[in-house]
Amino acid sequence: MPTTPLAVLDLVPIPSGATAAEAIGNSIDLARRAERFGYARYWFAEHHLNPGVAGTSPAIMIALAAAATSTIRVGSGAVLMGHRTALSTVEEFGLIDALHPGRLDLGLGRSGGRPTEPAPAPVGGRAPNGLLIPPRFSAAHLLAAPRFVLQRTLLQLPGARSQDYVEQVDDLLRLLRGTYRSADGEPARPVPGTGARLQVWILGSSGGESAQVAGAHGLRFAANYHVSPATVLEAADGYRAAFRPSAELDRPYVSVSADVVVAPDTDTARELAAGYGPWVRGIRTGEGAMPFPTPEEARAHEWTDADRELVADRVDTQFVGTPTEVADRLEQLREATGADELAVTTITHRHADRVRSYELLAREWRRRSR
């Protein structure tokens, strides 16, 4: 079987008892190690007002990681365009590309100020190869949560509105290519920015607007099994159906993400992953991602039936186990989605355990590709 690249998706998690500065240092250290382990790219997510996540600015984290590494691609997974402009994004990434040419991935996300698309009715099951496809989770209740309302208020200027996403992506691509013209015919060529050798990706959780935009422009697409496992097949299929060849790609290219924890034995892996359920619960209730708990702190959480239902789709689709067990499930995910690449995200309380998880997985994945 041809080698499928592995990538890292990093939220810059803050463990309980640690500081944001320590979390940032851990992520830069992990980027260096991921390069040595053979991962193809290292992406930073964007999150705001979360007590347990320090990854608020992908561009800054990318600049730090690019300076600490030499060959691994670094990028965003994703920049949230709902509270940004095409120009500010091109200029930011163009600035980093000027110092680290040809190594940057610009992953774009539709959210961050825009209303989300309504969720269809929950339906669960399995893909033909047995991959678990849980019932859909609706995030509609989160839109009215005080933290989300405050986030939207603080991220956007008073009275500002998000640009139409299709128009925004088109503007961004034209700014990068140097073909932008205003309605009055005025050109705009950001320096640095125009001509930057960025690999543009669109991230999406459904077969809706993001998948359609990626396909229509012939861009790479990243679907997420780790956040929205119920819609990963729909997202990948929607993108492929919309794909039109471009100067960048002559065929669709899909990355699919998964949450994983790897350890030498299954029991240890489960112990390291114990904090995942309470951590997801904080996100799903609207309280925000908590500092990632120790296994002992996680076991002290008093679960209700409503709590368990709230996190079931995420917990049930986390790949936890030995290198062989997790690699088997990643191969199943690859087969079900037709992924060209897989992105893995791992959170444990101890940084050493997180590093070890990535190392063990890379070693097993490399063994299988020989």
Short mmCIF file of C-alpha atoms in Angstrom, two decimals:
data_model
loop_
_atom_site.label_atom_id
_atom_site.label_comp_id
_atom_site.label_asym_id
_atom_site.label_seq_id
_atom_site.Cartn_x
_atom_site.Cartn_y
_atom_site.Cartn_z
CA MET A 1 0.00 0.00 0.00
CA PRO A 2 1.40 3.46 -0.88
CA THR A 3 2.59 5.58 2.01
CA THR A 4 -0.05 7.91 3.42
CA PRO A 5 1.54 10.95 5.08
CA LEU A 6 0.81 11.65 8.73
CA ALA A 7 0.43 15.21 10.02
CA VAL A 8 0.06 16.78 13.46
CA LEU A 9 -2.83 19.02 14.51
CA ASP A 10 -2.01 20.97 17.69
CA LEU A 11 -4.41 23.02 19.84
CA VAL A 12 -1.58 24.06 22.21
CA PRO A 13 -3.36 22.46 25.18
CA ILE A 14 -2.66 23.63 28.72
CA PRO A 15 -2.47 20.76 31.26
CA SER A 16 -3.95 21.33 34.70
CA GLY A 17 -1.38 22.95 36.95
CA ALA A 18 0.59 24.35 34.00
CA THR A 19 0.78 27.79 32.40
CA ALA A 20 0.14 29.04 28.87
CA ALA A 21 3.88 29.70 28.53
CA GLU A 22 4.63 26.07 29.36
CA ALA A 23 2.02 24.88 26.86
CA ILE A 24 3.55 27.03 24.10
CA GLY A 25 7.01 25.70 24.93
CA ASN A 26 5.68 22.13 24.81
CA SER A 27 4.18 22.71 21.36
CA ILE A 28 7.41 24.12 19.94
CA ASP A 29 9.29 21.15 21.40
CA LEU A 30 6.74 18.77 19.87
CA ALA A 31 7.11 20.44 16.47
CA ARG A 32 10.85 19.79 16.55
CA ARG A 33 10.31 16.18 17.53
CA ALA A 34 7.54 15.65 14.97
CA GLU A 35 9.98 16.76 12.29
CA ARG A 36 12.48 14.13 13.48
CA PHE A 37 9.76 11.46 13.72
CA GLY A 38 8.88 12.00 10.04
CA TYR A 39 5.52 13.79 10.18
CA ALA A 40 4.77 15.67 6.98
CA ARG A 41 3.24 18.83 8.43
CA TYR A 42 2.41 20.52 11.73
CA TRP A 43 -0.78 22.56 12.00
CA PHE A 44 -2.05 24.89 14.70
CA ALA A 45 -5.75 25.38 15.42
CA GLU A 46 -7.38 28.66 16.47
CA HIS A 47 -9.47 28.87 19.64
CA HIS A 48 -10.48 31.75 21.89
CA LEU A 49 -11.51 32.24 25.53
CA ASN A 50 -10.66 28.66 26.49
CA PRO A 51 -8.90 28.28 29.87
CA GLY A 52 -7.24 25.07 28.69
CA VAL A 53 -6.07 26.06 25.18
CA ALA A 54 -3.29 28.54 24.40
CA GLY A 55 -3.57 28.34 20.59
CA THR A 56 -5.24 31.68 19.96
CA SER A 57 -3.10 32.80 16.99
CA PRO A 58 -2.07 30.24 14.37
CA ALA A 59 0.15 32.76 12.57
CA ILE A 60 2.25 33.47 15.66
CA MET A 61 2.55 29.79 16.54
CA ILE A 62 3.49 28.99 12.93
CA ALA A 63 6.23 31.62 12.98
CA LEU A 64 7.64 30.19 16.22
CA ALA A 65 7.49 26.60 14.97
CA ALA A 66 8.95 27.44 11.56
CA ALA A 67 11.90 29.15 13.25
CA ALA A 68 12.47 26.08 15.44
CA THR A 69 12.37 23.56 12.56
CA SER A 70 13.82 23.31 9.07
CA THR A 71 11.94 20.88 6.82
CA ILE A 72 8.47 20.05 8.18
CA ARG A 73 5.59 22.04 6.68
CA VAL A 74 3.84 24.30 9.20
CA GLY A 75 0.38 25.75 8.91
CA SER A 76 -3.04 26.61 10.27
CA GLY A 77 -5.83 24.20 10.93
CA ALA A 78 -7.51 26.61 10.67
CA VAL A 79 -7.51 30.39 10.58
CA LEU A 80 -11.11 31.34 11.39
CA MET A 81 -12.13 33.72 8.64
CA GLY A 82 -15.42 34.87 10.16
CA HIS A 83 -13.66 37.67 12.05
CA ARG A 84 -10.80 38.32 9.60
CA THR A 85 -10.25 39.87 6.19
CA ALA A 86 -8.62 38.30 3.17
CA LEU A 87 -5.96 41.03 3.10
CA SER A 88 -4.89 40.70 6.75
CA THR A 89 -4.58 36.95 6.31
CA VAL A 90 -2.51 37.15 3.13
CA GLU A 91 -0.21 39.76 4.66
CA GLU A 92 0.32 37.78 7.87
CA PHE A 93 1.16 34.54 6.11
CA GLY A 94 3.12 36.33 3.41
CA LEU A 95 5.29 37.83 6.13
CA ILE A 96 6.11 34.40 7.55
CA ASP A 97 6.63 32.93 4.08
CA ALA A 98 9.20 35.63 3.35
CA LEU A 99 11.41 34.11 6.06
CA HIS A 100 10.44 30.46 5.53
CA PRO A 101 9.59 30.23 1.81
CA GLY A 102 7.67 27.26 0.52
CA ARG A 103 6.97 25.64 3.91
CA LEU A 104 3.61 27.18 4.87
CA ASP A 105 0.08 25.79 4.70
CA LEU A 106 -2.75 28.31 4.94
CA GLY A 107 -5.76 26.37 6.20
CA LEU A 108 -8.99 28.39 6.14
CA GLY A 109 -12.03 27.80 8.33
CA ARG A 110 -15.45 29.28 7.68
CA SER A 111 -16.44 29.88 11.33
CA GLY A 112 -15.39 32.53 13.81
CA GLY A 113 -18.31 34.98 13.67
CA ARG A 114 -20.62 33.44 11.07
CA PRO A 115 -23.73 31.47 11.96
CA THR A 116 -23.26 27.73 11.53
CA GLU A 117 -25.26 25.66 9.10
CA PRO A 118 -28.25 23.91 10.70
CA ALA A 119 -27.55 20.32 11.70
CA PRO A 120 -29.62 17.54 10.09
CA ALA A 121 -31.37 14.98 12.25
CA PRO A 122 -29.03 12.63 14.14
CA VAL A 123 -28.35 9.38 12.32
CA GLY A 124 -25.69 6.85 13.28
CA GLY A 125 -24.21 3.65 11.95
CA ARG A 126 -21.04 2.35 10.39
CA ALA A 127 -19.24 2.79 7.11
CA PRO A 128 -19.11 -0.29 4.85
CA ASN A 129 -15.69 -1.21 6.30
CA GLY A 130 -16.96 -0.96 9.90
CA LEU A 131 -15.74 2.55 10.79
CA LEU A 132 -18.01 3.98 13.48
CA ILE A 133 -20.18 6.85 12.25
CA PRO A 134 -21.99 8.08 15.37
CA PRO A 135 -25.22 10.11 15.46
CA ARG A 136 -24.81 13.76 14.55
CA PHE A 137 -24.14 16.25 17.31
CA SER A 138 -25.96 19.57 17.10
CA ALA A 139 -24.01 22.59 18.32
CA ALA A 140 -27.05 24.87 18.03
CA HIS A 141 -27.27 25.32 21.80
CA LEU A 142 -23.70 26.61 21.90
CA LEU A 143 -24.48 29.66 19.77
CA ALA A 144 -26.41 31.21 22.65
CA ALA A 145 -23.89 30.23 25.34
CA PRO A 146 -22.49 33.34 27.10
CA ARG A 147 -18.89 32.48 26.23
CA PHE A 148 -19.68 32.13 22.52
CA VAL A 149 -21.67 35.35 22.46
CA LEU A 150 -18.82 37.16 24.22
CA GLN A 151 -16.29 35.65 21.82
CA ARG A 152 -18.17 36.92 18.78
CA THR A 153 -18.51 40.36 20.40
CA LEU A 154 -14.84 40.69 21.27
CA LEU A 155 -13.39 39.30 18.05
CA GLN A 156 -15.23 41.63 15.69
CA LEU A 157 -15.21 45.41 15.51
CA PRO A 158 -18.50 47.03 16.57
CA GLY A 159 -20.95 46.96 13.70
CA ALA A 160 -18.72 44.75 11.53
CA ARG A 161 -20.13 41.81 9.62
CA SER A 162 -18.44 38.73 8.23
CA GLN A 163 -17.76 38.78 4.51
CA ASP A 164 -19.50 36.20 2.36
CA TYR A 165 -17.19 33.18 2.59
CA VAL A 166 -17.19 32.32 -1.13
CA GLU A 167 -16.31 35.93 -1.95
CA GLN A 168 -13.69 36.03 0.80
CA VAL A 169 -11.85 32.93 -0.43
CA ASP A 170 -11.93 34.30 -3.98
CA ASP A 171 -10.47 37.62 -2.78
CA LEU A 172 -7.74 35.81 -0.83
CA LEU A 173 -6.68 33.70 -3.80
CA ARG A 174 -6.61 36.73 -6.11
CA LEU A 175 -4.50 38.68 -3.59
CA LEU A 176 -2.04 35.79 -3.43
CA ARG A 177 -1.88 35.53 -7.21
CA GLY A 178 -1.63 39.27 -7.83
CA THR A 179 -4.86 39.40 -9.86
CA TYR A 180 -7.07 41.28 -7.40
CA ARG A 181 -9.02 44.26 -8.71
CA SER A 182 -11.62 46.28 -6.82
CA ALA A 183 -15.03 47.06 -8.31
CA ASP A 184 -13.43 50.29 -9.59
CA GLY A 185 -10.57 48.40 -11.19
CA GLU A 186 -7.99 49.33 -8.54
CA PRO A 187 -5.31 46.62 -8.12
CA ALA A 188 -4.06 45.44 -4.73
CA ARG A 189 -0.74 43.65 -4.39
CA PRO A 190 0.15 43.07 -0.73
CA VAL A 191 3.87 43.06 0.06
CA PRO A 192 4.74 40.60 1.41
CA GLY A 193 1.86 38.37 0.34
CA THR A 194 1.41 38.40 -3.41
CA GLY A 195 3.42 35.52 -4.84
CA ALA A 196 3.87 33.83 -1.46
CA ARG A 197 4.35 30.09 -1.92
CA LEU A 198 1.50 29.08 0.37
CA GLN A 199 -0.38 25.81 0.07
CA VAL A 200 -4.02 26.82 0.59
CA TRP A 201 -6.39 24.37 2.27
CA ILE A 202 -10.07 24.60 3.17
CA LEU A 203 -11.22 22.89 6.37
CA GLY A 204 -14.80 21.70 6.69
CA SER A 205 -17.01 19.46 8.79
CA SER A 206 -19.77 18.79 6.27
CA GLY A 207 -20.45 18.60 2.56
CA GLY A 208 -21.73 22.19 2.64
CA GLU A 209 -20.19 25.52 1.74
CA SER A 210 -16.59 24.79 2.77
CA ALA A 211 -16.45 21.55 0.79
CA GLN A 212 -18.06 23.25 -2.18
CA VAL A 213 -15.63 26.19 -2.13
CA ALA A 214 -12.62 23.89 -1.86
CA GLY A 215 -13.83 21.77 -4.76
CA ALA A 216 -14.78 24.68 -6.99
CA HIS A 217 -11.33 26.26 -6.63
CA GLY A 218 -9.46 22.97 -6.95
CA LEU A 219 -7.91 23.35 -3.48
CA ARG A 220 -6.93 20.76 -0.88
CA PHE A 221 -9.61 19.88 1.66
CA ALA A 222 -9.37 18.76 5.29
CA ALA A 223 -12.31 16.92 6.83
CA ASN A 224 -12.44 16.26 10.55
CA TYR A 225 -13.35 12.95 12.13
CA HIS A 226 -12.05 14.14 15.49
CA VAL A 227 -14.61 16.95 15.95
CA SER A 228 -17.50 15.90 13.71
CA PRO A 229 -17.18 12.15 13.12
CA ALA A 230 -20.82 11.86 12.04
CA THR A 231 -20.28 13.98 8.93
CA VAL A 232 -16.79 13.01 7.79
CA LEU A 233 -17.98 10.83 4.89
CA GLU A 234 -20.42 13.49 3.74
CA ALA A 235 -17.69 16.13 3.86
CA ALA A 236 -15.20 14.12 1.82
CA ASP A 237 -17.83 13.04 -0.71
CA GLY A 238 -19.20 16.58 -1.07
CA TYR A 239 -15.74 17.96 -1.77
CA ARG A 240 -14.92 15.30 -4.36
CA ALA A 241 -18.24 15.84 -6.13
CA ALA A 242 -17.57 19.58 -6.35
CA PHE A 243 -13.92 19.29 -7.37
CA ARG A 244 -12.70 20.98 -10.52
CA PRO A 245 -9.04 20.63 -11.62
CA SER A 246 -6.89 23.72 -11.08
CA ALA A 247 -3.32 24.88 -11.60
CA GLU A 248 -2.72 23.62 -8.07
CA LEU A 249 -4.31 20.16 -8.31
CA ASP A 250 -5.47 17.87 -11.09
CA ARG A 251 -7.41 15.60 -8.71
CA PRO A 252 -9.02 15.93 -5.26
CA TYR A 253 -6.76 15.76 -2.22
CA VAL A 254 -8.26 15.06 1.20
CA SER A 255 -6.79 15.03 4.69
CA VAL A 256 -8.83 13.52 7.52
CA SER A 257 -8.15 14.15 11.21
CA ALA A 258 -8.46 11.82 14.18
CA ASP A 259 -7.96 12.05 17.94
CA VAL A 260 -5.46 9.42 19.08
CA VAL A 261 -3.54 8.35 22.17
CA VAL A 262 -0.83 5.71 21.78
CA ALA A 263 1.12 3.92 24.52
CA PRO A 264 3.12 0.69 24.77
CA ASP A 265 0.06 -1.16 26.11
CA THR A 266 -3.70 -0.65 25.94
CA ASP A 267 -4.26 -0.09 29.66
CA THR A 268 -1.66 2.66 29.78
CA ALA A 269 -3.16 4.34 26.71
CA ARG A 270 -6.61 4.30 28.30
CA GLU A 271 -5.19 5.80 31.47
CA LEU A 272 -3.52 8.60 29.51
CA ALA A 273 -6.76 9.28 27.63
CA ALA A 274 -8.90 9.42 30.78
CA GLY A 275 -9.06 13.22 30.78
CA TYR A 276 -10.51 13.42 27.28
CA GLY A 277 -14.16 12.96 28.27
CA PRO A 278 -14.26 15.76 30.89
CA TRP A 279 -12.27 17.98 28.53
CA VAL A 280 -14.78 17.48 25.68
CA ARG A 281 -17.64 18.02 28.13
CA GLY A 282 -16.36 21.52 28.87
CA ILE A 283 -16.35 22.35 25.17
CA ARG A 284 -19.79 20.87 24.52
CA THR A 285 -21.45 22.64 27.47
CA GLY A 286 -20.14 26.01 26.32
CA GLU A 287 -17.90 26.43 29.35
CA GLY A 288 -14.79 26.10 27.18
CA ALA A 289 -11.94 23.61 27.07
CA MET A 290 -10.68 23.13 30.61
CA PRO A 291 -7.00 22.66 31.48
CA PHE A 292 -6.44 19.04 30.53
CA PRO A 293 -6.92 16.97 33.71
CA THR A 294 -4.73 14.27 35.18
CA PRO A 295 -6.18 10.75 35.11
CA GLU A 296 -6.89 11.11 38.83
CA GLU A 297 -8.74 14.40 38.31
CA ALA A 298 -10.69 12.84 35.44
CA ARG A 299 -11.80 9.89 37.55
CA ALA A 300 -13.09 12.29 40.21
CA HIS A 301 -15.58 13.82 37.74
CA GLU A 302 -19.17 12.91 38.60
CA TRP A 303 -20.83 11.90 35.36
CA THR A 304 -24.52 12.30 34.62
CA ASP A 305 -26.34 10.48 31.84
CA ALA A 306 -26.66 13.85 30.05
CA ASP A 307 -22.90 14.37 30.28
CA ARG A 308 -22.19 10.96 28.81
CA GLU A 309 -24.58 11.55 25.93
CA LEU A 310 -23.01 14.94 25.29
CA VAL A 311 -19.52 13.51 24.68
CA ALA A 312 -20.32 10.00 23.41
CA ASP A 313 -19.59 10.62 19.73
CA ARG A 314 -16.17 12.11 20.49
CA VAL A 315 -15.14 9.57 23.12
CA ASP A 316 -16.33 6.60 21.05
CA THR A 317 -14.33 7.74 18.01
CA GLN A 318 -11.07 8.50 19.80
CA PHE A 319 -8.42 5.95 18.80
CA VAL A 320 -6.75 4.74 22.00
CA GLY A 321 -4.37 1.80 22.33
CA THR A 322 -1.07 0.29 21.29
CA PRO A 323 0.72 1.40 18.12
CA THR A 324 -0.74 -1.60 16.29
CA GLU A 325 -4.28 -0.97 17.52
CA VAL A 326 -4.28 2.71 16.67
CA ALA A 327 -2.60 2.23 13.29
CA ASP A 328 -5.25 -0.38 12.44
CA ARG A 329 -8.01 2.13 13.17
CA LEU A 330 -6.26 4.85 11.20
CA GLU A 331 -6.06 2.48 8.24
CA GLN A 332 -9.78 1.83 8.64
CA LEU A 333 -10.42 5.60 8.65
CA ARG A 334 -8.26 6.01 5.56
CA GLU A 335 -10.10 3.25 3.73
CA ALA A 336 -13.56 4.55 4.65
CA THR A 337 -12.84 8.15 3.66
CA GLY A 338 -10.35 7.62 0.85
CA ALA A 339 -8.00 10.00 2.67
CA ASP A 340 -4.79 11.00 0.92
CA GLU A 341 -3.35 12.11 4.25
CA LEU A 342 -4.19 11.71 7.94
CA ALA A 343 -3.82 14.36 10.64
CA VAL A 344 -3.59 13.20 14.23
CA THR A 345 -4.20 15.22 17.36
CA THR A 346 -3.13 13.93 20.75
CA ILE A 347 -3.68 15.47 24.18
CA THR A 348 -2.36 13.98 27.40
CA HIS A 349 -1.62 15.60 30.73
CA ARG A 350 2.13 14.96 30.67
CA HIS A 351 4.08 16.36 27.75
CA ALA A 352 6.40 13.34 27.72
CA ASP A 353 3.42 11.01 27.21
CA ARG A 354 2.19 13.14 24.32
CA VAL A 355 5.60 13.08 22.66
CA ARG A 356 5.86 9.33 23.19
CA SER A 357 2.42 8.80 21.62
CA TYR A 358 3.47 10.59 18.43
CA GLU A 359 6.78 8.75 18.35
CA LEU A 360 5.23 5.28 18.75
CA LEU A 361 2.63 5.97 16.07
CA ALA A 362 5.21 7.31 13.59
CA ARG A 363 7.41 4.25 14.12
CA GLU A 364 4.52 1.83 13.51
CA TRP A 365 3.27 3.79 10.49
CA ARG A 366 6.74 3.80 8.99
CA ARG A 367 7.05 0.04 9.56
CA ARG A 368 3.82 -0.58 7.65
CA SER A 369 4.88 1.49 4.66
CA ARG A 370 8.08 -0.46 3.98
#
